[in-house]
CSV table of C-alpha atoms in Angstrom, one decimal:
chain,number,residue,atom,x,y,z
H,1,UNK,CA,14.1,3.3,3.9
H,2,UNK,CA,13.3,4.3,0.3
H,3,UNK,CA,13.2,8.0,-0.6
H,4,UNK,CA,11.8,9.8,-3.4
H,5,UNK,CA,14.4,12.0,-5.5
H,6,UNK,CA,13.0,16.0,-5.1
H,7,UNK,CA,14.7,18.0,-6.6
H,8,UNK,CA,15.9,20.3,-6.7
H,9,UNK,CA,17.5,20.4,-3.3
H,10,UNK,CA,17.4,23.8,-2.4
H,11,UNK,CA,16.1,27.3,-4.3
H,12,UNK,CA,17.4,31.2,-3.8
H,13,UNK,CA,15.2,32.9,-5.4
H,14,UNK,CA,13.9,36.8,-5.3
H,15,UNK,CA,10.6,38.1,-4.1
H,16,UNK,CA,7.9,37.4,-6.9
H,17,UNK,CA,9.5,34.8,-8.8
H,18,UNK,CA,7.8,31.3,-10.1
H,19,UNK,CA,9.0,28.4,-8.1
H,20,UNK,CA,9.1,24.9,-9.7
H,21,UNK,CA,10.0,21.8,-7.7
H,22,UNK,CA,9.7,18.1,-8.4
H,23,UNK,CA,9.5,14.5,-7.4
H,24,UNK,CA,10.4,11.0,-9.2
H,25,UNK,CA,10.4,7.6,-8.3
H,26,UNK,CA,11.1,4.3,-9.7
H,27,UNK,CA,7.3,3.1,-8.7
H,28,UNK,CA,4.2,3.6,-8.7
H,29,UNK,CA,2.0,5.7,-6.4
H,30,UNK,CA,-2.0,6.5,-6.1
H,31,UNK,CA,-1.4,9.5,-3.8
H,32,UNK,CA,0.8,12.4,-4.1
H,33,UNK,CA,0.8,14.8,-1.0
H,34,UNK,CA,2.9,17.7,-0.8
H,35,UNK,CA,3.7,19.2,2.3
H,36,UNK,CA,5.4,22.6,3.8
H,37,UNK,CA,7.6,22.4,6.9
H,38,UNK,CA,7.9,26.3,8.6
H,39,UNK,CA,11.4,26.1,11.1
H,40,UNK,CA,10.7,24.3,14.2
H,41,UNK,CA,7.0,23.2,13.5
H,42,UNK,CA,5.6,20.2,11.8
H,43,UNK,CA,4.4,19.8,7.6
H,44,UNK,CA,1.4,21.2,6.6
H,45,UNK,CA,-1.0,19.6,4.1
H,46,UNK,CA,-0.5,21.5,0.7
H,47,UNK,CA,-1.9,19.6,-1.9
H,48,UNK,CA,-3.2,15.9,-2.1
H,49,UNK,CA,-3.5,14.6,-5.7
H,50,UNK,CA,-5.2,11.3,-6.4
H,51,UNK,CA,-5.4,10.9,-10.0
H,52,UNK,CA,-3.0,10.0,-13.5
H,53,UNK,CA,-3.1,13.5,-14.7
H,54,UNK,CA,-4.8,15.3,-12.1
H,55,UNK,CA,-3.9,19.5,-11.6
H,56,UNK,CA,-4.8,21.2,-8.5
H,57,UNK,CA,-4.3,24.2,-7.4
H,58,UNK,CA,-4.0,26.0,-3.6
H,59,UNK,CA,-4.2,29.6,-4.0
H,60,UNK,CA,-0.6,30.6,-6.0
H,61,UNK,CA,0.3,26.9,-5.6
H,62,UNK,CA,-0.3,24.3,-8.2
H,63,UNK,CA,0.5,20.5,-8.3
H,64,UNK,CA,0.2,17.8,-10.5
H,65,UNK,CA,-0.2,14.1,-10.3
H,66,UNK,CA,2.1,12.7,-13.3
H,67,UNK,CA,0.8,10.2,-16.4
H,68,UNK,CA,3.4,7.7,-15.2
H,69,UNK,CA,1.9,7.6,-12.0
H,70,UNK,CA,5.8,7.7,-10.8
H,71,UNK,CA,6.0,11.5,-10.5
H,72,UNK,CA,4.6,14.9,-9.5
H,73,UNK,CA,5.4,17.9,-9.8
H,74,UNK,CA,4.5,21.5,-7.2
H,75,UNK,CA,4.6,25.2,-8.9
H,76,UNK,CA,4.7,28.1,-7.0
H,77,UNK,CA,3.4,31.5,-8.7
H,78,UNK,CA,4.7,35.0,-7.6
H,79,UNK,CA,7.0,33.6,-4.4
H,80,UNK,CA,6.2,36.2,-1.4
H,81,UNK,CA,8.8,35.9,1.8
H,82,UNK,CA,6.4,33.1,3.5
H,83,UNK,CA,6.7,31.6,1.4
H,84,UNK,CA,10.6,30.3,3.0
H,85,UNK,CA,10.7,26.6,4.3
H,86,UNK,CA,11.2,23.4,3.4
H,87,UNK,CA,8.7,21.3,1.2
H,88,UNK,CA,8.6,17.6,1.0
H,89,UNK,CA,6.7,15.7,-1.6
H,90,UNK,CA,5.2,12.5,0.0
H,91,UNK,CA,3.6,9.5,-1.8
H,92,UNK,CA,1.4,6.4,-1.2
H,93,UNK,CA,2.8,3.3,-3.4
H,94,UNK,CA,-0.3,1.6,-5.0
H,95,UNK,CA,-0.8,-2.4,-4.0
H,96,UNK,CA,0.6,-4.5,-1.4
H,97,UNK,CA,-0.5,-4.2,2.3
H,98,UNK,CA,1.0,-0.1,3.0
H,99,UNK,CA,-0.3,0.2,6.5
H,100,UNK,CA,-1.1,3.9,5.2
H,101,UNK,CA,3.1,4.0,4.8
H,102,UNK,CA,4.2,7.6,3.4
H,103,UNK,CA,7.9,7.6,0.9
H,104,UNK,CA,9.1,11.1,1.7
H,105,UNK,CA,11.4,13.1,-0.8
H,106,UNK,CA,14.4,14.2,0.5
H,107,UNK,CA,12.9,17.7,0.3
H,108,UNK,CA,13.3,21.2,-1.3
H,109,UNK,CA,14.7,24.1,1.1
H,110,UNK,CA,13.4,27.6,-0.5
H,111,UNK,CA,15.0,31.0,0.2
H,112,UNK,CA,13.1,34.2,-0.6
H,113,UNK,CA,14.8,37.3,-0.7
H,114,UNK,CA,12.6,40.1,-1.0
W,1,UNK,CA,-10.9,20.7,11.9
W,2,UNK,CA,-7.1,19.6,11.0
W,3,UNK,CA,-5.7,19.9,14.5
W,4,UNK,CA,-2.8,17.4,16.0
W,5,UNK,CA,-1.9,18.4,19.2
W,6,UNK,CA,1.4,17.5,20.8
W,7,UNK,CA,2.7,17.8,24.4
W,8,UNK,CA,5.1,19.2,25.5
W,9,UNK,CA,6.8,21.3,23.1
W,10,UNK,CA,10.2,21.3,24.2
W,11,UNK,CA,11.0,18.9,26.4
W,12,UNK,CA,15.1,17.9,27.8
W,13,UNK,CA,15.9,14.9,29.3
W,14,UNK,CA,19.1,12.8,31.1
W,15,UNK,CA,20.2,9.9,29.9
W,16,UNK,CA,18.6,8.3,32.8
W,17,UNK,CA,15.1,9.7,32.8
W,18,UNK,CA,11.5,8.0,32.0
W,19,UNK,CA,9.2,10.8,30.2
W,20,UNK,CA,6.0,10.5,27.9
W,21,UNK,CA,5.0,12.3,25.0
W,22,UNK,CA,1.4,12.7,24.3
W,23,UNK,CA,-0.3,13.3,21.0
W,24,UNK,CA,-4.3,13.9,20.8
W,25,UNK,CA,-6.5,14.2,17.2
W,26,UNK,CA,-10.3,14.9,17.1
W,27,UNK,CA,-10.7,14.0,13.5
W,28,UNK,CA,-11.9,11.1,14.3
W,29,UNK,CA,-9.1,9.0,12.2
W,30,UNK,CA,-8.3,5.3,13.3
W,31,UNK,CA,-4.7,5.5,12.0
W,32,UNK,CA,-1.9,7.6,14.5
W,33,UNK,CA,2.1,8.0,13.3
W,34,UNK,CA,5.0,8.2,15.5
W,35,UNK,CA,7.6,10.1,13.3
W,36,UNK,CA,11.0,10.9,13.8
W,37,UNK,CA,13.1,14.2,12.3
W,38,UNK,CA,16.7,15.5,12.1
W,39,UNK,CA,17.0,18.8,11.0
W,40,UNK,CA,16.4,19.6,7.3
W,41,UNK,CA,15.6,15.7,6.5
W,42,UNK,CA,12.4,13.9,6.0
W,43,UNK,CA,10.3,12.4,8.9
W,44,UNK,CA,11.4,9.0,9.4
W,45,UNK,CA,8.5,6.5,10.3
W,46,UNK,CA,8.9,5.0,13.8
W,47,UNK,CA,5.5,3.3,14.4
W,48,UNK,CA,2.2,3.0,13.1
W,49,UNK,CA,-1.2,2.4,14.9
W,50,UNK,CA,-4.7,1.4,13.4
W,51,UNK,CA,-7.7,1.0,14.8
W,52,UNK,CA,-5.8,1.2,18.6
W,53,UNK,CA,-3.3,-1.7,17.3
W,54,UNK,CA,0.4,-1.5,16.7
W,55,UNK,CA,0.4,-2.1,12.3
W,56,UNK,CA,4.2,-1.3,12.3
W,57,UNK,CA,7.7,-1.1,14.3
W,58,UNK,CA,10.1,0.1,11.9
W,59,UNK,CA,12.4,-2.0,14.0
W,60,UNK,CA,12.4,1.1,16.9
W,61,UNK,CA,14.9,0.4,19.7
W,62,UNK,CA,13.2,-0.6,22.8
W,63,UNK,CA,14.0,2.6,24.4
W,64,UNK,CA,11.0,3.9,22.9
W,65,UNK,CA,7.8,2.6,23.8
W,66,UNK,CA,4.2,3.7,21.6
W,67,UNK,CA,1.3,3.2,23.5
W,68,UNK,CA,-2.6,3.9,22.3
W,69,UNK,CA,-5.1,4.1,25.2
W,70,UNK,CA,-7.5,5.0,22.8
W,71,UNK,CA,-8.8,6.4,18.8
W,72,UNK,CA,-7.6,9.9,20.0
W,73,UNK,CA,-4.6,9.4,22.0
W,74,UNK,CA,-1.2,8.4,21.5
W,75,UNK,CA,1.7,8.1,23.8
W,76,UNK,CA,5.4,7.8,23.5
W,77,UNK,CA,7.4,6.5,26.1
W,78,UNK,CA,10.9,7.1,26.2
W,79,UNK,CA,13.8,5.8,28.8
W,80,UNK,CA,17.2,5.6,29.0
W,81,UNK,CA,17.4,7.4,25.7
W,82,UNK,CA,21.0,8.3,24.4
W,83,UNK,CA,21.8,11.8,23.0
W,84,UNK,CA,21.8,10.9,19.3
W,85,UNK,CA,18.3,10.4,19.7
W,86,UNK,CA,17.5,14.3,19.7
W,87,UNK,CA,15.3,15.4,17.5
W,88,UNK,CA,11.9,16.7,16.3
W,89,UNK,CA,9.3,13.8,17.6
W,90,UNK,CA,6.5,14.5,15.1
W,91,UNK,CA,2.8,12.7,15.4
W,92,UNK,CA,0.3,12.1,12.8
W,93,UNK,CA,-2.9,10.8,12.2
W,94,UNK,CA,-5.1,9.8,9.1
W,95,UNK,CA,-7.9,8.8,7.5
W,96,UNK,CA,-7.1,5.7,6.9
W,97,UNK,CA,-8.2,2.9,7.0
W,98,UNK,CA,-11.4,3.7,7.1
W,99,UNK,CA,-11.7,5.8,3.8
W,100,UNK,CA,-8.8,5.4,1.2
W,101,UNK,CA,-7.5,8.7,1.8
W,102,UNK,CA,-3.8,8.3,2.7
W,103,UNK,CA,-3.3,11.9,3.6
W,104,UNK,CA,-1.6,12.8,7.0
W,105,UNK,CA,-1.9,15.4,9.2
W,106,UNK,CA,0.9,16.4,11.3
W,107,UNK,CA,0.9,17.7,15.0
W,108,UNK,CA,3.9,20.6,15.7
W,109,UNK,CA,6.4,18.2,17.3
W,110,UNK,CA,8.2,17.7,20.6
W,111,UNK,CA,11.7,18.8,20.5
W,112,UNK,CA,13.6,16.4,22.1
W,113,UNK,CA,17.6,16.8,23.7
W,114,UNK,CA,19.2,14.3,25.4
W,115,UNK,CA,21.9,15.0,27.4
């Protein structure tokens, strides 16, 4: 099925470093989620954004809902070493009969060395 | 209280077995997910239920069977699975319909082998 394109695909970076990751589509969503997925376990709720424009923020993690409607966008301040997994944005298209249907990106594996 | 709970954990199976797989919420959400996941992709929708009723087959083979005995549980039957079918058998719940919150809240997952 259709993907979103996250990019970028995977991130080394060292202990205390930002961390910016993002997710594009050719439609139209009204619901970003954004999700992290620990080895072995399943995705935990991050961030849901619902609104054109909308910022929120999780503790060192921020997101943001894009103007277009067809992208968001997930910052990470000050990475710490738990911060390693994978993180997959996730979106509900707007219209049309969704049955609650999810698009998932392709997701984002992050490395921390400390 | 977030909590999906998935049975078992690990679970390995013949090619010629019959097992379940159980999932239970207490959010009190009317719409439960059957995903499935290879390693390091995205979940891959297998079957949605609302309000107890099968909304979606994303044209599942009939190996695997969903069944909803009711809002909080959700079963997975599986037989005569083949070993390409291994994987991480995550469940989810939401909720949707009944508000337009499309968020979804994932249980741990089953790790399924086949052999």
């Amino acid at each position: 099925g259709q993907q979103l394109n996250q990019s970028p695909q995977s991130m080394f970076i060292q202990e205390g470093e930002d961390v910016s990751m993002n997710c594009t589509s050719s439609s139209i969503f009204n619901t970003w989620l954004w999700y992290k997925q620990d080895p072995g376990e399943g995705p935990v709720l991050l961030i849901a954004l619902y609104k054109a424009g909308e910022l929120t923020s999780n503790g060192r993690l921020t997101a943001q809902f894009g103007i277009t409607r067809k992208d968001s966008f997930l910052n990470i301040s000050a990475s710490i070493p738990s911060d390693v997994g994978i993180y997959f944005c996730a979106g509900h298209k707007a219209g049309g009969t969704s049955y609650g249907k999810l698009t998932f990106g392709q997701g984002t594996i992050l490395t921390v060395h400390p | 209280d977030t909590e999906v709970t998935q049975t078992p954990k690990h679970l390995v199976m013949g090619m010629t077995n019959k097992k379940s797989l159980k999932c239970e919420q207490h959010m009190g959400h009317r719409a439960m997910y059957w995903y499935k996941q290879k390693a390091k992709k995205p979940p891959e929708l297998m079957f949605v239920y609302s309000y107890e009723k099968l909304s979606i087959n994303e044209s599942v083979p009939s190996r695997f069977s969903p069944e909803c005995p009711n809002s909080s549980l959700l079963n997975l039957h599986l037989h005569a699975l083949q070993p390409e079918d291994s994987a991480l058998y995550l469940c989810a719940s939401s909720p949707w319909p009944m508000l337009r919150n499309y968020e979804q809240y994932f249980g741990p997952g089953t790790r399924l082998t086949v052999t």
